[in-house]
Amino acid sequence: MGKREEVRRRTFAEILDTAGRMAEAEGWQAVTIRRIAAEIGYSAPVIYQHFPSKSAVLRELLERANADLLERMQSAVTDGPSSRAPYLAAAAYLEFARSQPGPYQLVSGGAGTDIDASTRRAAAAEVLAFTRRVVRAWAAETGAEPVDLDDACDLLWGTLHGLAGIGSIEDVGFDRALHLAEQAVSALLGYWSAPPPNARAHRTSADRPKVRGEK
């Protein structure tokens, strides 16, 4: 690697590190190109050589945050049975929110992140795909009713997002959120294991198994 490329990479990393520290201390609203430049002792045009806008900085950090979250969730379920995987993945999600509040705000669309919902969802594609695999494996191992994976993912993510919000409240905390997560995931899995009669009644005729002689 040449010296110029080494300097470029070092500056690139320094910009991202500085933006992350600034967000942790003051929130994402405080992060601007000019402030990043002032913090690391460069002029704003130097920063623009690497990132054309604050949004570009945030998108790079968003990709990294999702990669970190995915690794944590994968590690959490690696050695456990599929029947426990949804609980373990949920706990890993909440631990990410606890230990990485700045990146979590990017992932969840917190104030000042300036990233639209479609971009955030695209960045989370691998995390969402992993969540689908976890639920599918759980259903296969436990013999649960057929699960709509889109519904399952949205319910899990919505529930965990809400619990992360509860965990961030100082007089509640993440220990309480983790306790509630066990109950919430149990409730969701219990529903999918044995949905109430009215849920079965909503299936279309195409969804129901045919009885002998039925056309």
Coordinates of N, CA and C in Angstrom, one line a residue:
M1 N 0.8 -1.2 0.0 CA 0.0 0.0 0.0 C 0.9 1.2 0.0
G2 N 0.6 2.2 -0.9 CA 1.4 3.4 -1.0 C 1.0 4.4 0.1
K3 N 1.9 5.3 0.3 CA 1.7 6.3 1.4 C 0.4 7.1 1.3
R4 N 0.1 7.5 0.0 CA -1.1 8.3 -0.2 C -2.4 7.4 0.1
E5 N -2.4 6.2 -0.3 CA -3.5 5.3 0.0 C -3.6 5.1 1.5
E6 N -2.5 4.9 2.2 CA -2.5 4.8 3.6 C -3.1 6.0 4.3
V7 N -2.8 7.2 3.9 CA -3.3 8.4 4.4 C -4.8 8.5 4.2
R8 N -5.2 8.1 3.0 CA -6.6 8.2 2.6 C -7.4 7.3 3.5
R9 N -7.0 6.1 3.7 CA -7.7 5.1 4.6 C -7.7 5.6 6.0
R10 N -6.6 6.2 6.5 CA -6.6 6.6 7.9 C -7.6 7.8 8.1
T11 N -7.6 8.7 7.1 CA -8.5 9.8 7.2 C -10.0 9.4 7.1
F12 N -10.2 8.4 6.2 CA -11.6 7.8 6.1 C -12.1 7.3 7.5
A13 N -11.2 6.5 8.1 CA -11.5 5.9 9.4 C -11.7 6.9 10.5
E14 N -10.8 8.0 10.4 CA -10.9 9.0 11.4 C -12.2 9.8 11.3
I15 N -12.6 10.0 10.1 CA -13.9 10.8 9.9 C -15.1 10.0 10.6
L16 N -15.1 8.7 10.3 CA -16.2 7.8 10.8 C -16.1 7.7 12.4
D17 N -14.9 7.6 12.9 CA -14.7 7.5 14.4 C -15.2 8.8 15.0
T18 N -14.8 9.9 14.4 CA -15.1 11.2 15.0 C -16.6 11.4 15.0
A19 N -17.3 11.1 13.9 CA -18.7 11.2 13.8 C -19.4 10.4 14.8
G20 N -18.9 9.2 15.0 CA -19.5 8.3 16.0 C -19.4 8.8 17.4
R21 N -18.2 9.3 17.8 CA -18.0 9.9 19.1 C -18.8 11.1 19.3
M22 N -18.9 11.9 18.3 CA -19.7 13.1 18.4 C -21.2 12.8 18.7
A23 N -21.7 11.8 18.0 CA -23.1 11.4 18.1 C -23.3 10.8 19.5
E24 N -22.4 10.0 20.0 CA -22.5 9.4 21.4 C -22.6 10.5 22.4
A25 N -21.8 11.6 22.2 CA -21.8 12.7 23.2 C -22.9 13.6 23.1
E26 N -23.4 13.9 21.8 CA -24.3 15.0 21.7 C -25.5 14.7 20.8
G27 N -25.6 13.5 20.3 CA -26.7 13.1 19.4 C -26.3 13.3 17.9
W28 N -27.0 12.7 17.1 CA -26.7 12.7 15.6 C -27.0 14.1 15.0
Q29 N -27.9 14.9 15.7 CA -28.2 16.2 15.2 C -26.9 17.1 15.2
A30 N -26.0 16.8 16.1 CA -24.8 17.6 16.3 C -23.8 17.3 15.2
V31 N -23.9 16.2 14.5 CA -22.9 15.8 13.6 C -23.0 16.6 12.3
T32 N -22.0 17.3 11.9 CA -22.0 18.0 10.6 C -20.6 17.9 10.0
I33 N -20.5 18.1 8.7 CA -19.2 18.0 8.1 C -18.2 19.0 8.6
R34 N -18.7 20.2 8.8 CA -17.8 21.3 9.4 C -17.3 20.9 10.8
R35 N -18.2 20.4 11.6 CA -17.7 20.0 13.0 C -16.8 18.8 12.9
I36 N -17.0 17.9 12.1 CA -16.1 16.8 11.9 C -14.7 17.3 11.5
A37 N -14.7 18.2 10.5 CA -13.4 18.8 10.1 C -12.7 19.5 11.2
A38 N -13.4 20.3 11.9 CA -12.8 21.0 13.0 C -12.3 20.1 14.1
E39 N -13.0 19.0 14.4 CA -12.5 18.1 15.4 C -11.2 17.4 15.1
I40 N -11.1 17.1 13.8 CA -9.8 16.3 13.4 C -8.8 17.2 12.8
G41 N -9.0 18.5 12.7 CA -8.0 19.5 12.3 C -7.8 19.6 10.8
Y42 N -8.9 19.3 10.0 CA -8.9 19.4 8.6 C -9.9 20.5 8.1
S43 N -9.7 20.9 6.9 CA -10.7 21.8 6.3 C -11.9 21.0 5.8
A44 N -13.1 21.6 5.7 CA -14.3 20.9 5.2 C -14.0 20.3 3.9
P45 N -13.3 20.9 2.9 CA -13.1 20.3 1.6 C -12.4 19.0 1.7
V46 N -11.5 18.8 2.6 CA -10.8 17.5 2.8 C -11.8 16.4 3.1
I47 N -12.8 16.7 4.0 CA -13.8 15.7 4.4 C -14.7 15.4 3.1
Y48 N -15.0 16.4 2.3 CA -15.8 16.2 1.2 C -15.1 15.4 0.1
Q49 N -13.8 15.2 0.2 CA -13.1 14.3 -0.7 C -13.5 12.9 -0.4
H50 N -13.9 12.6 0.8 CA -14.2 11.3 1.2 C -15.7 11.0 1.3
F51 N -16.4 12.0 1.7 CA -17.9 11.9 1.8 C -18.5 13.2 1.3
P52 N -19.5 13.0 0.3 CA -20.1 14.2 -0.3 C -21.0 14.9 0.7
S53 N -21.5 14.3 1.7 CA -22.5 14.9 2.6 C -22.5 14.1 4.0
K54 N -23.2 14.7 4.9 CA -23.4 14.1 6.2 C -24.1 12.8 6.0
S55 N -25.1 12.7 5.1 CA -25.8 11.5 4.9 C -24.9 10.4 4.4
A56 N -23.9 10.7 3.6 CA -23.0 9.7 3.2 C -22.2 9.1 4.3
V57 N -21.8 9.9 5.3 CA -21.1 9.5 6.5 C -22.1 8.5 7.3
L58 N -23.3 9.0 7.4 CA -24.3 8.2 8.2 C -24.6 6.8 7.5
R59 N -24.6 6.8 6.2 CA -24.9 5.6 5.5 C -23.8 4.6 5.7
E60 N -22.6 5.0 5.7 CA -21.4 4.1 5.9 C -21.5 3.6 7.3
L61 N -21.8 4.4 8.3 CA -21.9 4.0 9.7 C -23.1 3.1 9.9
L62 N -24.1 3.3 9.1 CA -25.3 2.4 9.2 C -25.0 1.0 8.7
E63 N -24.2 0.9 7.7 CA -23.8 -0.4 7.1 C -23.0 -1.1 8.2
R64 N -22.1 -0.4 8.9 CA -21.3 -1.0 9.9 C -22.1 -1.4 11.1
A65 N -23.0 -0.6 11.5 CA -23.9 -0.9 12.6 C -24.7 -2.2 12.4
N66 N -25.2 -2.3 11.2 CA -26.0 -3.6 10.9 C -25.1 -4.8 10.8
A67 N -23.9 -4.6 10.3 CA -22.9 -5.7 10.3 C -22.6 -6.2 11.7
D68 N -22.4 -5.2 12.6 CA -22.1 -5.5 14.0 C -23.3 -6.2 14.7
L69 N -24.5 -5.7 14.4 CA -25.7 -6.3 15.0 C -25.9 -7.8 14.5
L70 N -25.7 -8.0 13.2 CA -25.8 -9.3 12.6 C -24.8 -10.3 13.2
E71 N -23.6 -9.8 13.4 CA -22.6 -10.7 14.0 C -22.9 -11.1 15.4
R72 N -23.5 -10.1 16.2 CA -23.9 -10.4 17.6 C -25.0 -11.4 17.6
M73 N -26.0 -11.3 16.7 CA -27.1 -12.2 16.7 C -26.7 -13.6 16.3
Q74 N -25.9 -13.6 15.2 CA -25.4 -14.9 14.8 C -24.6 -15.7 15.9
S75 N -23.7 -14.9 16.6 CA -22.9 -15.5 17.6 C -23.8 -16.0 18.8
A76 N -24.9 -15.3 19.0 CA -25.8 -15.6 20.2 C -26.5 -16.9 19.9
V77 N -26.8 -17.2 18.7 CA -27.6 -18.4 18.4 C -26.8 -19.6 18.0
T78 N -25.5 -19.4 17.8 CA -24.6 -20.5 17.2 C -24.7 -21.8 17.9
D79 N -24.5 -21.7 19.2 CA -24.4 -22.9 20.0 C -25.7 -23.4 20.7
G80 N -26.7 -22.7 20.5 CA -28.0 -23.0 21.1 C -28.9 -23.8 20.2
P81 N -29.9 -24.4 20.8 CA -30.9 -25.1 20.0 C -31.8 -24.2 19.2
S82 N -32.4 -24.6 18.1 CA -33.2 -23.7 17.3 C -34.5 -23.3 18.1
S83 N -34.9 -24.1 19.0 CA -36.1 -23.8 19.8 C -35.8 -22.5 20.7
R84 N -34.6 -22.3 21.0 CA -34.2 -21.1 21.9 C -33.7 -19.9 21.0
A85 N -33.5 -20.1 19.8 CA -32.8 -19.1 18.9 C -33.5 -17.8 18.9
P86 N -34.9 -17.7 18.8 CA -35.5 -16.4 18.9 C -35.3 -15.6 20.1
Y87 N -35.2 -16.3 21.3 CA -34.9 -15.7 22.6 C -33.5 -15.1 22.5
L88 N -32.6 -16.0 22.1 CA -31.1 -15.6 22.1 C -30.9 -14.4 21.2
A89 N -31.5 -14.4 20.0 CA -31.4 -13.3 19.0 C -32.0 -12.0 19.6
A90 N -33.1 -12.1 20.3 CA -33.7 -11.0 20.9 C -32.8 -10.4 22.0
A91 N -32.2 -11.2 22.8 CA -31.3 -10.7 23.8 C -30.1 -10.0 23.2
A92 N -29.6 -10.6 22.1 CA -28.4 -10.0 21.4 C -28.8 -8.6 20.9
Y93 N -30.0 -8.5 20.3 CA -30.5 -7.2 19.8 C -30.5 -6.2 20.9
L94 N -31.1 -6.5 22.1 CA -31.2 -5.6 23.1 C -29.8 -5.2 23.7
E95 N -28.9 -6.2 23.7 CA -27.5 -5.9 24.2 C -26.8 -4.9 23.3
F96 N -27.1 -5.1 22.0 CA -26.6 -4.1 21.0 C -27.1 -2.7 21.3
A97 N -28.4 -2.6 21.5 CA -29.0 -1.3 21.8 C -28.4 -0.7 23.1
R98 N -28.2 -1.6 24.1 CA -27.6 -1.1 25.4 C -26.2 -0.6 25.2
S99 N -25.3 -1.4 24.5 CA -23.9 -1.1 24.5 C -23.5 -0.2 23.4
Q100 N -24.3 -0.1 22.3 CA -24.0 0.8 21.2 C -25.2 1.7 20.9
P101 N -25.5 2.7 21.8 CA -26.6 3.5 21.6 C -26.6 4.4 20.4
G102 N -25.4 4.9 20.0 CA -25.3 5.7 18.8 C -25.6 4.9 17.5
P103 N -24.9 3.8 17.3 CA -25.2 2.9 16.1 C -26.7 2.4 16.2
Y104 N -27.2 2.1 17.4 CA -28.6 1.7 17.4 C -29.5 2.7 16.9
Q105 N -29.3 4.0 17.3 CA -30.1 5.1 16.8 C -30.1 5.1 15.3
L106 N -29.0 4.9 14.7 CA -28.9 4.8 13.2 C -29.8 3.7 12.7
V107 N -29.6 2.5 13.2 CA -30.4 1.4 12.8 C -31.9 1.6 12.9
S108 N -32.3 2.2 14.0 CA -33.7 2.3 14.3 C -34.3 3.7 13.9
G109 N -33.5 4.5 13.3 CA -34.1 5.8 12.7 C -34.3 6.8 13.8
G110 N -33.3 7.0 14.7 CA -33.4 8.0 15.8 C -33.3 9.4 15.2
A111 N -33.6 10.3 16.1 CA -33.6 11.7 15.8 C -32.2 12.2 15.2
G112 N -32.3 12.9 14.1 CA -31.1 13.5 13.6 C -30.3 12.6 12.7
T113 N -30.8 11.3 12.4 CA -30.1 10.4 11.6 C -30.2 10.7 10.1
D114 N -31.3 11.3 9.7 CA -31.4 11.8 8.3 C -31.3 10.7 7.3
I115 N -31.8 9.5 7.6 CA -31.7 8.4 6.7 C -33.2 7.9 6.5
D116 N -33.6 7.8 5.3 CA -35.0 7.5 5.0 C -35.2 6.0 5.3
A117 N -36.5 5.6 5.5 CA -36.8 4.3 6.0 C -36.4 3.2 5.0
S118 N -36.6 3.5 3.7 CA -36.2 2.5 2.7 C -34.7 2.2 2.7
T119 N -33.9 3.2 2.9 CA -32.4 3.0 3.0 C -32.1 2.2 4.2
R120 N -32.7 2.5 5.3 CA -32.4 1.8 6.5 C -32.8 0.3 6.4
R121 N -34.0 0.1 5.8 CA -34.4 -1.3 5.6 C -33.5 -2.1 4.6
A122 N -33.1 -1.4 3.6 CA -32.1 -2.1 2.6 C -30.8 -2.4 3.3
A123 N -30.3 -1.5 4.2 CA -29.1 -1.8 4.9 C -29.2 -2.9 5.9
A124 N -30.5 -3.1 6.4 CA -30.7 -4.2 7.3 C -31.1 -5.5 6.7
A125 N -31.0 -5.6 5.3 CA -31.5 -6.8 4.6 C -30.9 -8.1 5.1
E126 N -29.6 -8.1 5.4 CA -29.0 -9.4 5.9 C -29.5 -9.7 7.3
V127 N -29.7 -8.7 8.2 CA -30.2 -9.0 9.5 C -31.6 -9.5 9.4
L128 N -32.5 -8.9 8.5 CA -33.8 -9.4 8.4 C -33.9 -10.8 7.8
A129 N -33.0 -11.1 6.9 CA -32.9 -12.5 6.3 C -32.5 -13.5 7.4
F130 N -31.6 -13.1 8.3 CA -31.2 -14.0 9.4 C -32.4 -14.2 10.3
T131 N -33.1 -13.1 10.6 CA -34.3 -13.3 11.5 C -35.3 -14.3 10.9
R132 N -35.5 -14.2 9.6 CA -36.4 -15.1 8.9 C -35.9 -16.6 9.1
R133 N -34.6 -16.8 8.9 CA -34.1 -18.1 9.1 C -34.2 -18.6 10.5
V134 N -34.0 -17.7 11.5 CA -34.2 -18.1 12.9 C -35.6 -18.6 13.1
V135 N -36.6 -17.8 12.7 CA -38.0 -18.2 12.9 C -38.4 -19.5 12.1
R136 N -37.9 -19.6 10.9 CA -38.2 -20.8 10.1 C -37.6 -22.0 10.8
A137 N -36.4 -21.9 11.3 CA -35.7 -23.1 12.0 C -36.5 -23.4 13.3
W138 N -36.9 -22.4 14.0 CA -37.7 -22.6 15.2 C -39.0 -23.3 14.9
A139 N -39.7 -22.9 13.9 CA -41.0 -23.5 13.5 C -40.7 -25.0 13.1
A140 N -39.7 -25.3 12.3 CA -39.4 -26.6 11.9 C -39.1 -27.5 13.1
E141 N -38.3 -27.0 14.1 CA -37.9 -27.8 15.2 C -39.1 -28.1 16.2
T142 N -39.9 -27.1 16.3 CA -41.0 -27.2 17.3 C -42.3 -27.7 16.7
G143 N -42.4 -27.9 15.4 CA -43.6 -28.3 14.8 C -44.7 -27.3 14.9
A144 N -44.4 -26.0 14.8 CA -45.4 -25.0 15.0 C -46.3 -24.9 13.7
E145 N -47.4 -24.2 13.9 CA -48.3 -24.0 12.7 C -47.4 -23.2 11.7
P146 N -47.8 -23.3 10.4 CA -47.1 -22.5 9.4 C -47.1 -21.0 9.8
V147 N -45.9 -20.4 9.7 CA -45.7 -19.1 10.2 C -45.5 -18.1 9.0
D148 N -46.2 -17.0 8.9 CA -45.9 -16.0 7.9 C -44.7 -15.3 8.3
L149 N -43.6 -15.5 7.6 CA -42.3 -15.0 8.0 C -42.2 -13.5 8.0
D150 N -42.9 -12.8 7.1 CA -43.0 -11.4 7.0 C -43.6 -10.8 8.3
D151 N -44.8 -11.4 8.7 CA -45.4 -11.0 9.9 C -44.5 -11.3 11.1
A152 N -43.9 -12.4 11.1 CA -43.0 -12.8 12.3 C -41.9 -11.8 12.4
C153 N -41.2 -11.5 11.4 CA -40.1 -10.5 11.4 C -40.6 -9.1 11.9
D154 N -41.7 -8.7 11.3 CA -42.2 -7.3 11.7 C -42.6 -7.3 13.1
L155 N -43.2 -8.3 13.6 CA -43.7 -8.4 15.0 C -42.5 -8.4 15.9
L156 N -41.5 -9.2 15.6 CA -40.3 -9.3 16.5 C -39.6 -8.0 16.5
W157 N -39.3 -7.4 15.3 CA -38.6 -6.2 15.3 C -39.3 -5.1 15.9
G158 N -40.6 -5.0 15.7 CA -41.4 -3.9 16.4 C -41.4 -4.1 17.9
T159 N -41.5 -5.3 18.4 CA -41.5 -5.6 19.8 C -40.1 -5.2 20.4
L160 N -39.1 -5.6 19.8 CA -37.7 -5.4 20.3 C -37.4 -3.9 20.2
H161 N -37.9 -3.2 19.2 CA -37.6 -1.7 19.1 C -38.3 -1.1 20.3
G162 N -39.5 -1.5 20.6 CA -40.2 -0.9 21.8 C -39.5 -1.2 23.1
L163 N -39.0 -2.4 23.2 CA -38.3 -2.8 24.4 C -37.0 -2.1 24.6
A164 N -36.3 -1.8 23.4 CA -35.1 -1.0 23.5 C -35.4 0.4 24.0
G165 N -36.6 0.9 23.5 CA -37.0 2.2 24.0 C -37.2 2.2 25.5
I166 N -37.9 1.2 26.0 CA -38.1 1.1 27.5 C -36.7 1.0 28.2
G167 N -35.8 0.2 27.6 CA -34.5 0.0 28.2 C -33.7 1.2 28.4
S168 N -33.9 2.2 27.5 CA -33.2 3.4 27.5 C -33.7 4.4 28.5
I169 N -34.8 4.1 29.1 CA -35.4 5.0 30.2 C -34.6 4.7 31.4
E170 N -34.0 5.7 32.0 CA -33.0 5.6 33.1 C -33.6 4.8 34.3
D171 N -34.8 5.0 34.7 CA -35.3 4.4 35.9 C -36.0 3.0 35.5
V172 N -35.9 2.6 34.3 CA -36.3 1.2 33.9 C -35.1 0.4 33.6
G173 N -34.4 0.7 32.5 CA -33.2 0.0 32.3 C -33.3 -1.3 31.4
F174 N -32.2 -1.7 30.9 CA -32.1 -2.8 30.0 C -32.3 -4.2 30.7
D175 N -32.0 -4.3 31.9 CA -32.2 -5.5 32.6 C -33.7 -5.8 32.7
R176 N -34.5 -4.8 32.9 CA -35.9 -4.9 32.9 C -36.4 -5.3 31.4
A177 N -35.8 -4.6 30.4 CA -36.2 -4.8 29.0 C -35.9 -6.3 28.7
L178 N -34.8 -6.8 29.1 CA -34.4 -8.2 28.8 C -35.4 -9.2 29.5
H179 N -35.8 -8.9 30.7 CA -36.8 -9.7 31.4 C -38.2 -9.7 30.6
L180 N -38.6 -8.5 30.1 CA -39.8 -8.4 29.4 C -39.7 -9.0 28.0
A181 N -38.5 -9.0 27.4 CA -38.3 -9.7 26.1 C -38.5 -11.2 26.2
E182 N -38.1 -11.8 27.3 CA -38.4 -13.2 27.4 C -39.9 -13.5 27.4
Q183 N -40.7 -12.6 28.1 CA -42.1 -12.8 28.1 C -42.7 -12.5 26.7
A184 N -42.2 -11.4 26.1 CA -42.8 -11.0 24.8 C -42.6 -12.1 23.7
V185 N -41.3 -12.6 23.7 CA -41.0 -13.6 22.6 C -41.8 -14.9 22.9
S186 N -41.9 -15.2 24.2 CA -42.7 -16.4 24.6 C -44.2 -16.3 24.1
A187 N -44.7 -15.1 24.3 CA -46.1 -14.8 23.8 C -46.2 -15.0 22.3
L188 N -45.3 -14.4 21.6 CA -45.3 -14.5 20.1 C -45.2 -15.9 19.7
L189 N -44.2 -16.6 20.2 CA -44.0 -18.0 19.8 C -45.2 -18.9 20.2
G190 N -45.8 -18.6 21.4 CA -47.0 -19.3 21.8 C -48.1 -19.1 20.8
Y191 N -48.3 -17.9 20.3 CA -49.3 -17.7 19.3 C -49.1 -18.5 18.1
W192 N -47.9 -18.5 17.6 CA -47.6 -19.2 16.4 C -47.7 -20.7 16.6
S193 N -47.4 -21.2 17.8 CA -47.4 -22.6 18.1 C -48.9 -23.1 18.1
A194 N -49.8 -22.3 18.6 CA -51.2 -22.7 18.7 C -52.1 -21.4 18.6
P195 N -52.2 -20.9 17.3 CA -53.0 -19.7 17.1 C -54.5 -19.9 17.6
P196 N -55.1 -18.9 18.1 CA -56.5 -19.0 18.5 C -57.4 -19.4 17.4
P197 N -58.6 -20.0 17.7 CA -59.5 -20.5 16.7 C -59.9 -19.4 15.6
N198 N -60.1 -18.2 16.1 CA -60.5 -17.1 15.1 C -59.4 -16.9 14.1
A199 N -58.1 -17.1 14.4 CA -57.0 -16.9 13.5 C -57.1 -18.0 12.4
R200 N -57.4 -19.2 12.8 CA -57.6 -20.3 11.9 C -58.7 -20.1 10.9
A201 N -59.8 -19.5 11.5 CA -61.0 -19.2 10.7 C -60.7 -18.2 9.5
H202 N -59.7 -17.4 9.7 CA -59.4 -16.4 8.7 C -58.6 -16.9 7.5
R203 N -58.2 -18.2 7.6 CA -57.5 -18.8 6.4 C -58.4 -18.9 5.3
T204 N -57.9 -18.8 4.1 CA -58.7 -19.0 2.9 C -58.9 -20.4 2.6
S205 N -59.8 -20.8 1.7 CA -60.0 -22.2 1.4 C -58.8 -22.8 0.8
A206 N -58.0 -22.0 0.1 CA -56.7 -22.5 -0.5 C -55.7 -22.8 0.6
D207 N -55.8 -22.2 1.7 CA -54.9 -22.4 2.8 C -55.2 -23.7 3.6
R208 N -56.5 -24.1 3.6 CA -56.9 -25.2 4.4 C -56.6 -26.5 3.7
P209 N -56.2 -27.5 4.5 CA -56.0 -28.8 3.8 C -57.3 -29.4 3.3
K210 N -57.3 -30.0 2.2 CA -58.5 -30.6 1.6 C -58.8 -31.9 2.3
V211 N -60.1 -32.1 2.5 CA -60.6 -33.4 3.1 C -60.8 -34.4 1.9
R212 N -60.8 -35.7 2.2 CA -61.0 -36.7 1.2 C -62.3 -36.5 0.4
G213 N -62.2 -36.5 -0.9 CA -63.3 -36.3 -1.7 C -63.6 -34.9 -2.1
E214 N -62.9 -33.9 -1.5 CA -63.2 -32.5 -1.8 C -62.4 -32.1 -3.0
K215 N -63.1 -31.3 -3.9 CA -62.4 -30.9 -5.2 C -61.9 -29.5 -5.0

